[in-house]
Amino acid sequence: MVVCQEVQRNPSRSGGWISYDQESPIYGDILEAILSHVPLVDLVPASHVSAAWNWAVLSSLRHSNALKPWLVVHSQDCRPPYAIAAHGYDPRSHVWFRVEQPPIRNVSVLRSSHSNLLYMLSPSKFSLSLDPLHLTWHNAEAPLVWRADPIVAAVGRRVVVAGGTCDFEDDPLAVEIYDVESRTWSSCDSMPAVLKDSSASTWLSIASDDQKMFVTEKHSGATHTFNPETKTWCGPYDMRPDPSTFHSVIFKRSFDLNRTNRRCGKR
């Protein structure tokens, strides 16, 4: 709101002037332009001022300064109690902020798998979080196979844990599926044999949607898909646009599956 001063002549015999403070509302393009510079986290209370302000907030997000994906950085102390903290960066507002989280019980080293899954895996426990700011955690028993560096992907209500087994395990390509709703583990066919020497997350790039997990071998670009509903693997598919590609990364954005490739001397 803007405070304006209205000046009127004093109707008394003494004459002179009397000033009155008056609030003049801001609306329309001016309000929208102002709100386009307000940090996103402050637009929520602004939208509740009035119907006009709510419309201006929505219009500024749609036309003046559109929403952009946030960068969320998670950190974990290397000393007990291994506290976990999260900070977000809003590129629309150029502002860093702390994400207030409830206390998270430490299980092991905090890890991420694609942008929507955080997890901690130990020989006895498995904890995961799927919500955007990771405010809620799901705790479960660990998979039967001990793993040091597996690939982990959320596919619908299931979480697939594959490869990355410890050296003493018999099958380095073992795959297990955790059902979040029934809280049960199940095993299935192993990963394709061609991935035997690169079955850890260090060598594989993964993405997922509600039906399938996509696994790309970073060096060769060979891509396989896994359907946890039918427990079947398909592939390999050569998705390299150029034979000189030496490093491939797969990711999912909105409804599209995308790939980043590096070639010798080019990107």
Tab-separated table of C-alpha atoms in Angstrom:
chain	number	residue	atom	x	y	z
A	1	MET	CA	0.000	0.000	0.000
A	2	VAL	CA	1.082	3.599	-0.665
A	3	VAL	CA	0.397	6.412	1.797
A	4	CYS	CA	-0.651	9.613	0.048
A	5	GLN	CA	-1.290	13.000	1.599
A	6	GLU	CA	-4.473	14.861	0.745
A	7	VAL	CA	-4.515	18.595	1.474
A	8	GLN	CA	-7.788	20.550	1.896
A	9	ARG	CA	-8.597	24.140	2.895
A	10	ASN	CA	-9.667	24.638	6.504
A	11	PRO	CA	-13.330	25.689	6.446
A	12	SER	CA	-12.933	27.687	9.687
A	13	ARG	CA	-12.565	31.442	9.709
A	14	SER	CA	-8.874	31.178	10.442
A	15	GLY	CA	-8.311	29.733	6.999
A	16	GLY	CA	-5.150	27.689	6.340
A	17	TRP	CA	-4.850	24.119	5.178
A	18	ILE	CA	-5.508	20.734	6.777
A	19	SER	CA	-3.663	17.599	5.626
A	20	TYR	CA	-5.097	14.089	5.788
A	21	ASP	CA	-3.139	10.855	5.416
A	22	GLN	CA	-4.899	8.502	3.039
A	23	GLU	CA	-4.011	5.039	1.779
A	24	SER	CA	-4.176	4.618	-1.957
A	25	PRO	CA	-4.225	0.995	-3.145
A	26	ILE	CA	-1.710	-0.362	-5.615
A	27	TYR	CA	-3.193	-2.515	-8.300
A	28	GLY	CA	-2.856	-3.577	-11.914
A	29	ASP	CA	0.461	-3.549	-13.738
A	30	ILE	CA	2.260	-1.635	-10.983
A	31	LEU	CA	1.414	-4.232	-8.339
A	32	GLU	CA	2.301	-7.057	-10.703
A	33	ALA	CA	5.682	-5.457	-11.459
A	34	ILE	CA	6.442	-5.075	-7.746
A	35	LEU	CA	5.466	-8.661	-6.961
A	36	SER	CA	7.713	-9.955	-9.743
A	37	HIS	CA	10.689	-8.909	-7.557
A	38	VAL	CA	9.373	-10.483	-4.351
A	39	PRO	CA	11.014	-13.805	-3.315
A	40	LEU	CA	8.800	-16.771	-4.051
A	41	VAL	CA	8.540	-17.838	-0.412
A	42	ASP	CA	7.000	-14.434	0.405
A	43	LEU	CA	4.352	-14.584	-2.322
A	44	VAL	CA	2.176	-17.003	-0.352
A	45	PRO	CA	1.205	-14.473	2.351
A	46	ALA	CA	0.943	-11.758	-0.314
A	47	SER	CA	-1.624	-13.821	-2.212
A	48	HIS	CA	-3.914	-13.782	0.848
A	49	VAL	CA	-4.103	-9.975	1.156
A	50	SER	CA	-7.090	-9.705	-1.176
A	51	ALA	CA	-8.567	-11.140	-4.338
A	52	ALA	CA	-6.805	-8.441	-6.380
A	53	TRP	CA	-3.438	-9.286	-4.825
A	54	ASN	CA	-3.998	-13.003	-5.401
A	55	TRP	CA	-4.682	-12.310	-9.071
A	56	ALA	CA	-1.589	-10.103	-9.284
A	57	VAL	CA	0.599	-12.823	-7.731
A	58	LEU	CA	-0.658	-15.406	-10.215
A	59	SER	CA	-0.254	-12.997	-13.111
A	60	SER	CA	3.315	-12.092	-12.115
A	61	LEU	CA	4.229	-15.783	-11.958
A	62	ARG	CA	2.658	-16.385	-15.335
A	63	HIS	CA	3.876	-13.351	-17.277
A	64	SER	CA	6.479	-11.240	-15.448
A	65	ASN	CA	8.828	-13.634	-13.680
A	66	ALA	CA	7.886	-17.259	-14.233
A	67	LEU	CA	8.621	-20.102	-11.852
A	68	LYS	CA	11.918	-21.919	-12.290
A	69	PRO	CA	13.093	-25.262	-10.864
A	70	TRP	CA	14.748	-24.992	-7.469
A	71	LEU	CA	18.148	-26.368	-6.601
A	72	VAL	CA	18.010	-28.240	-3.279
A	73	VAL	CA	21.337	-29.074	-1.618
A	74	HIS	CA	21.492	-31.637	1.190
A	75	SER	CA	24.438	-31.905	3.557
A	76	GLN	CA	25.327	-34.424	6.243
A	77	ASP	CA	27.808	-34.013	9.076
A	78	CYS	CA	30.680	-36.494	9.063
A	79	ARG	CA	30.609	-36.754	12.872
A	80	PRO	CA	27.928	-38.047	15.249
A	81	PRO	CA	25.010	-37.469	15.304
A	82	TYR	CA	25.471	-37.061	11.505
A	83	ALA	CA	22.913	-34.269	11.278
A	84	ILE	CA	21.315	-33.641	7.894
A	85	ALA	CA	20.491	-30.144	6.637
A	86	ALA	CA	18.906	-28.872	3.433
A	87	HIS	CA	19.099	-25.534	1.638
A	88	GLY	CA	17.212	-24.434	-1.446
A	89	TYR	CA	18.065	-21.909	-4.139
A	90	ASP	CA	15.286	-20.134	-6.010
A	91	PRO	CA	16.719	-18.879	-9.346
A	92	ARG	CA	13.602	-16.792	-9.904
A	93	SER	CA	14.354	-14.691	-6.823
A	94	HIS	CA	18.135	-15.334	-6.602
A	95	VAL	CA	17.646	-16.277	-2.957
A	96	TRP	CA	19.032	-19.106	-0.806
A	97	PHE	CA	16.882	-20.352	2.065
A	98	ARG	CA	17.037	-23.094	4.662
A	99	VAL	CA	14.538	-25.923	4.339
A	100	GLU	CA	13.197	-26.647	7.801
A	101	GLN	CA	13.065	-30.423	8.247
A	102	PRO	CA	12.019	-32.655	11.123
A	103	PRO	CA	14.868	-34.631	12.727
A	104	ILE	CA	16.023	-37.456	10.446
A	105	ARG	CA	17.241	-40.663	12.036
A	106	ASN	CA	20.677	-41.508	10.731
A	107	VAL	CA	20.993	-44.878	8.996
A	108	SER	CA	24.109	-44.432	6.870
A	109	VAL	CA	25.530	-42.051	4.286
A	110	LEU	CA	22.872	-39.899	2.618
A	111	ARG	CA	22.599	-40.609	-1.116
A	112	SER	CA	20.475	-39.423	-4.022
A	113	SER	CA	19.147	-41.165	-7.081
A	114	HIS	CA	17.709	-38.925	-9.792
A	115	SER	CA	16.093	-35.754	-8.534
A	116	ASN	CA	13.142	-37.140	-6.573
A	117	LEU	CA	14.696	-39.809	-4.344
A	118	LEU	CA	16.918	-39.575	-1.295
A	119	TYR	CA	17.900	-42.717	0.566
A	120	MET	CA	20.166	-44.236	3.192
A	121	LEU	CA	21.104	-47.903	3.006
A	122	SER	CA	22.897	-50.004	5.604
A	123	PRO	CA	23.140	-53.793	6.134
A	124	SER	CA	20.158	-53.567	8.511
A	125	LYS	CA	18.061	-50.544	7.472
A	126	PHE	CA	16.733	-48.814	4.374
A	127	SER	CA	15.308	-45.278	4.588
A	128	LEU	CA	13.951	-43.289	1.673
A	129	SER	CA	12.192	-40.018	0.950
A	130	LEU	CA	10.240	-39.190	-2.189
A	131	ASP	CA	8.542	-35.843	-1.562
A	132	PRO	CA	10.023	-32.755	-3.279
A	133	LEU	CA	11.572	-31.204	-0.140
A	134	HIS	CA	12.102	-34.582	1.587
A	135	LEU	CA	10.204	-33.689	4.727
A	136	THR	CA	8.908	-37.239	5.258
A	137	TRP	CA	10.910	-40.476	5.415
A	138	HIS	CA	9.915	-44.102	4.995
A	139	ASN	CA	11.884	-46.616	7.075
A	140	ALA	CA	12.151	-50.298	6.174
A	141	GLU	CA	14.270	-53.372	6.650
A	142	ALA	CA	17.330	-53.631	4.427
A	143	PRO	CA	17.314	-55.824	1.288
A	144	LEU	CA	18.607	-59.367	1.659
A	145	VAL	CA	21.664	-58.754	-0.512
A	146	TRP	CA	24.387	-56.562	0.987
A	147	ARG	CA	25.248	-53.693	-1.338
A	148	ALA	CA	27.924	-50.997	-1.379
A	149	ASP	CA	27.050	-48.922	-4.460
A	150	PRO	CA	23.740	-50.005	-6.027
A	151	ILE	CA	21.449	-48.191	-8.422
A	152	VAL	CA	18.202	-47.203	-6.709
A	153	ALA	CA	15.110	-45.925	-8.513
A	154	ALA	CA	11.514	-45.164	-7.570
A	155	VAL	CA	9.062	-46.576	-10.113
A	156	GLY	CA	5.492	-45.860	-9.098
A	157	ARG	CA	4.918	-47.317	-5.634
A	158	ARG	CA	7.980	-49.556	-5.933
A	159	VAL	CA	11.674	-48.914	-5.319
A	160	VAL	CA	14.144	-50.950	-7.362
A	161	VAL	CA	17.568	-51.737	-5.867
A	162	ALA	CA	19.994	-53.392	-8.281
A	163	GLY	CA	23.686	-54.228	-8.625
A	164	GLY	CA	26.451	-52.654	-6.555
A	165	THR	CA	26.781	-55.729	-4.321
A	166	CYS	CA	29.579	-56.382	-1.855
A	167	ASP	CA	32.428	-58.611	-3.055
A	168	PHE	CA	31.351	-61.630	-0.982
A	169	GLU	CA	27.878	-61.804	-2.556
A	170	ASP	CA	27.326	-64.531	-5.171
A	171	ASP	CA	25.409	-62.446	-7.714
A	172	PRO	CA	26.816	-58.978	-8.525
A	173	LEU	CA	23.743	-58.297	-10.695
A	174	ALA	CA	21.088	-59.122	-8.077
A	175	VAL	CA	17.850	-57.110	-8.217
A	176	GLU	CA	15.349	-56.594	-5.396
A	177	ILE	CA	12.091	-54.622	-5.371
A	178	TYR	CA	10.569	-52.874	-2.361
A	179	ASP	CA	6.831	-52.180	-2.340
A	180	VAL	CA	6.226	-48.992	-0.347
A	181	GLU	CA	2.539	-49.801	0.261
A	182	SER	CA	2.913	-53.407	1.439
A	183	ARG	CA	6.373	-52.765	2.965
A	184	THR	CA	7.719	-56.022	1.513
A	185	TRP	CA	10.778	-57.019	-0.506
A	186	SER	CA	10.729	-59.344	-3.515
A	187	SER	CA	13.495	-60.644	-5.767
A	188	CYS	CA	13.496	-61.103	-9.531
A	189	ASP	CA	15.764	-61.852	-12.474
A	190	SER	CA	19.216	-60.316	-12.332
A	191	MET	CA	20.432	-57.397	-14.402
A	192	PRO	CA	21.555	-58.190	-17.975
A	193	ALA	CA	24.855	-60.066	-18.041
A	194	VAL	CA	26.441	-57.407	-20.244
A	195	LEU	CA	26.413	-55.103	-17.185
A	196	LYS	CA	28.425	-57.484	-15.021
A	197	ASP	CA	31.545	-55.318	-15.047
A	198	SER	CA	29.633	-52.054	-14.603
A	199	SER	CA	26.729	-52.859	-12.307
A	200	ALA	CA	27.441	-50.124	-9.732
A	201	SER	CA	25.981	-46.624	-9.755
A	202	THR	CA	29.449	-45.239	-10.509
A	203	TRP	CA	29.213	-46.632	-14.042
A	204	LEU	CA	25.465	-46.408	-14.641
A	205	SER	CA	23.066	-43.530	-15.172
A	206	ILE	CA	19.394	-44.086	-14.398
A	207	ALA	CA	16.009	-42.429	-14.820
A	208	SER	CA	12.482	-43.624	-14.110
A	209	ASP	CA	8.808	-42.920	-14.592
A	210	ASP	CA	5.691	-44.555	-13.158
A	211	GLN	CA	6.139	-47.732	-15.211
A	212	LYS	CA	9.826	-48.358	-15.947
A	213	MET	CA	13.404	-47.810	-14.884
A	214	PHE	CA	15.889	-46.775	-17.592
A	215	VAL	CA	19.532	-47.790	-17.138
A	216	THR	CA	22.327	-46.420	-19.335
A	217	GLU	CA	25.919	-47.617	-19.256
A	218	LYS	CA	27.805	-44.320	-19.202
A	219	HIS	CA	30.745	-45.397	-21.359
A	220	SER	CA	29.028	-47.402	-24.110
A	221	GLY	CA	25.656	-45.654	-24.058
A	222	ALA	CA	23.852	-49.014	-24.092
A	223	THR	CA	20.435	-48.579	-22.476
A	224	HIS	CA	18.170	-51.168	-20.846
A	225	THR	CA	14.702	-50.833	-19.374
A	226	PHE	CA	13.224	-52.679	-16.399
A	227	ASN	CA	9.528	-53.120	-15.629
A	228	PRO	CA	9.002	-53.934	-11.920
A	229	GLU	CA	5.384	-54.945	-12.571
A	230	THR	CA	6.384	-57.801	-14.894
A	231	LYS	CA	9.935	-58.058	-13.487
A	232	THR	CA	11.406	-58.117	-16.978
A	233	TRP	CA	14.390	-56.450	-18.655
A	234	CYS	CA	14.452	-55.193	-22.243
A	235	GLY	CA	17.326	-54.010	-24.420
A	236	PRO	CA	20.023	-53.130	-25.003
A	237	TYR	CA	19.273	-50.071	-27.124
A	238	ASP	CA	22.039	-47.974	-28.647
A	239	MET	CA	20.856	-44.402	-28.178
A	240	ARG	CA	24.109	-42.639	-28.969
A	241	PRO	CA	23.672	-39.982	-31.676
A	242	ASP	CA	27.328	-40.327	-32.648
A	243	PRO	CA	29.750	-43.298	-32.360
A	244	SER	CA	32.434	-40.962	-30.967
A	245	THR	CA	30.362	-40.403	-27.795
A	246	PHE	CA	32.364	-41.579	-24.772
A	247	HIS	CA	30.099	-40.531	-21.869
A	248	SER	CA	26.293	-40.614	-21.651
A	249	VAL	CA	23.894	-39.542	-18.913
A	250	ILE	CA	20.151	-40.141	-18.978
A	251	PHE	CA	17.548	-38.104	-17.095
A	252	LYS	CA	13.848	-37.412	-17.103
A	253	ARG	CA	12.358	-33.934	-17.419
A	254	SER	CA	8.602	-33.501	-17.260
A	255	PHE	CA	7.178	-36.110	-19.625
A	256	ASP	CA	10.302	-36.458	-21.778
A	257	LEU	CA	13.290	-38.733	-21.475
A	258	ASN	CA	16.532	-36.883	-22.181
A	259	ARG	CA	20.147	-37.799	-22.699
A	260	THR	CA	23.365	-35.814	-22.421
A	261	ASN	CA	26.292	-37.019	-24.468
A	262	ARG	CA	29.955	-36.095	-24.526
A	263	ARG	CA	32.172	-36.625	-27.532
A	264	CYS	CA	35.915	-36.295	-27.915
A	265	GLY	CA	36.587	-32.559	-28.157
A	266	LYS	CA	32.866	-31.706	-28.065
A	267	ARG	CA	29.912	-31.671	-25.698
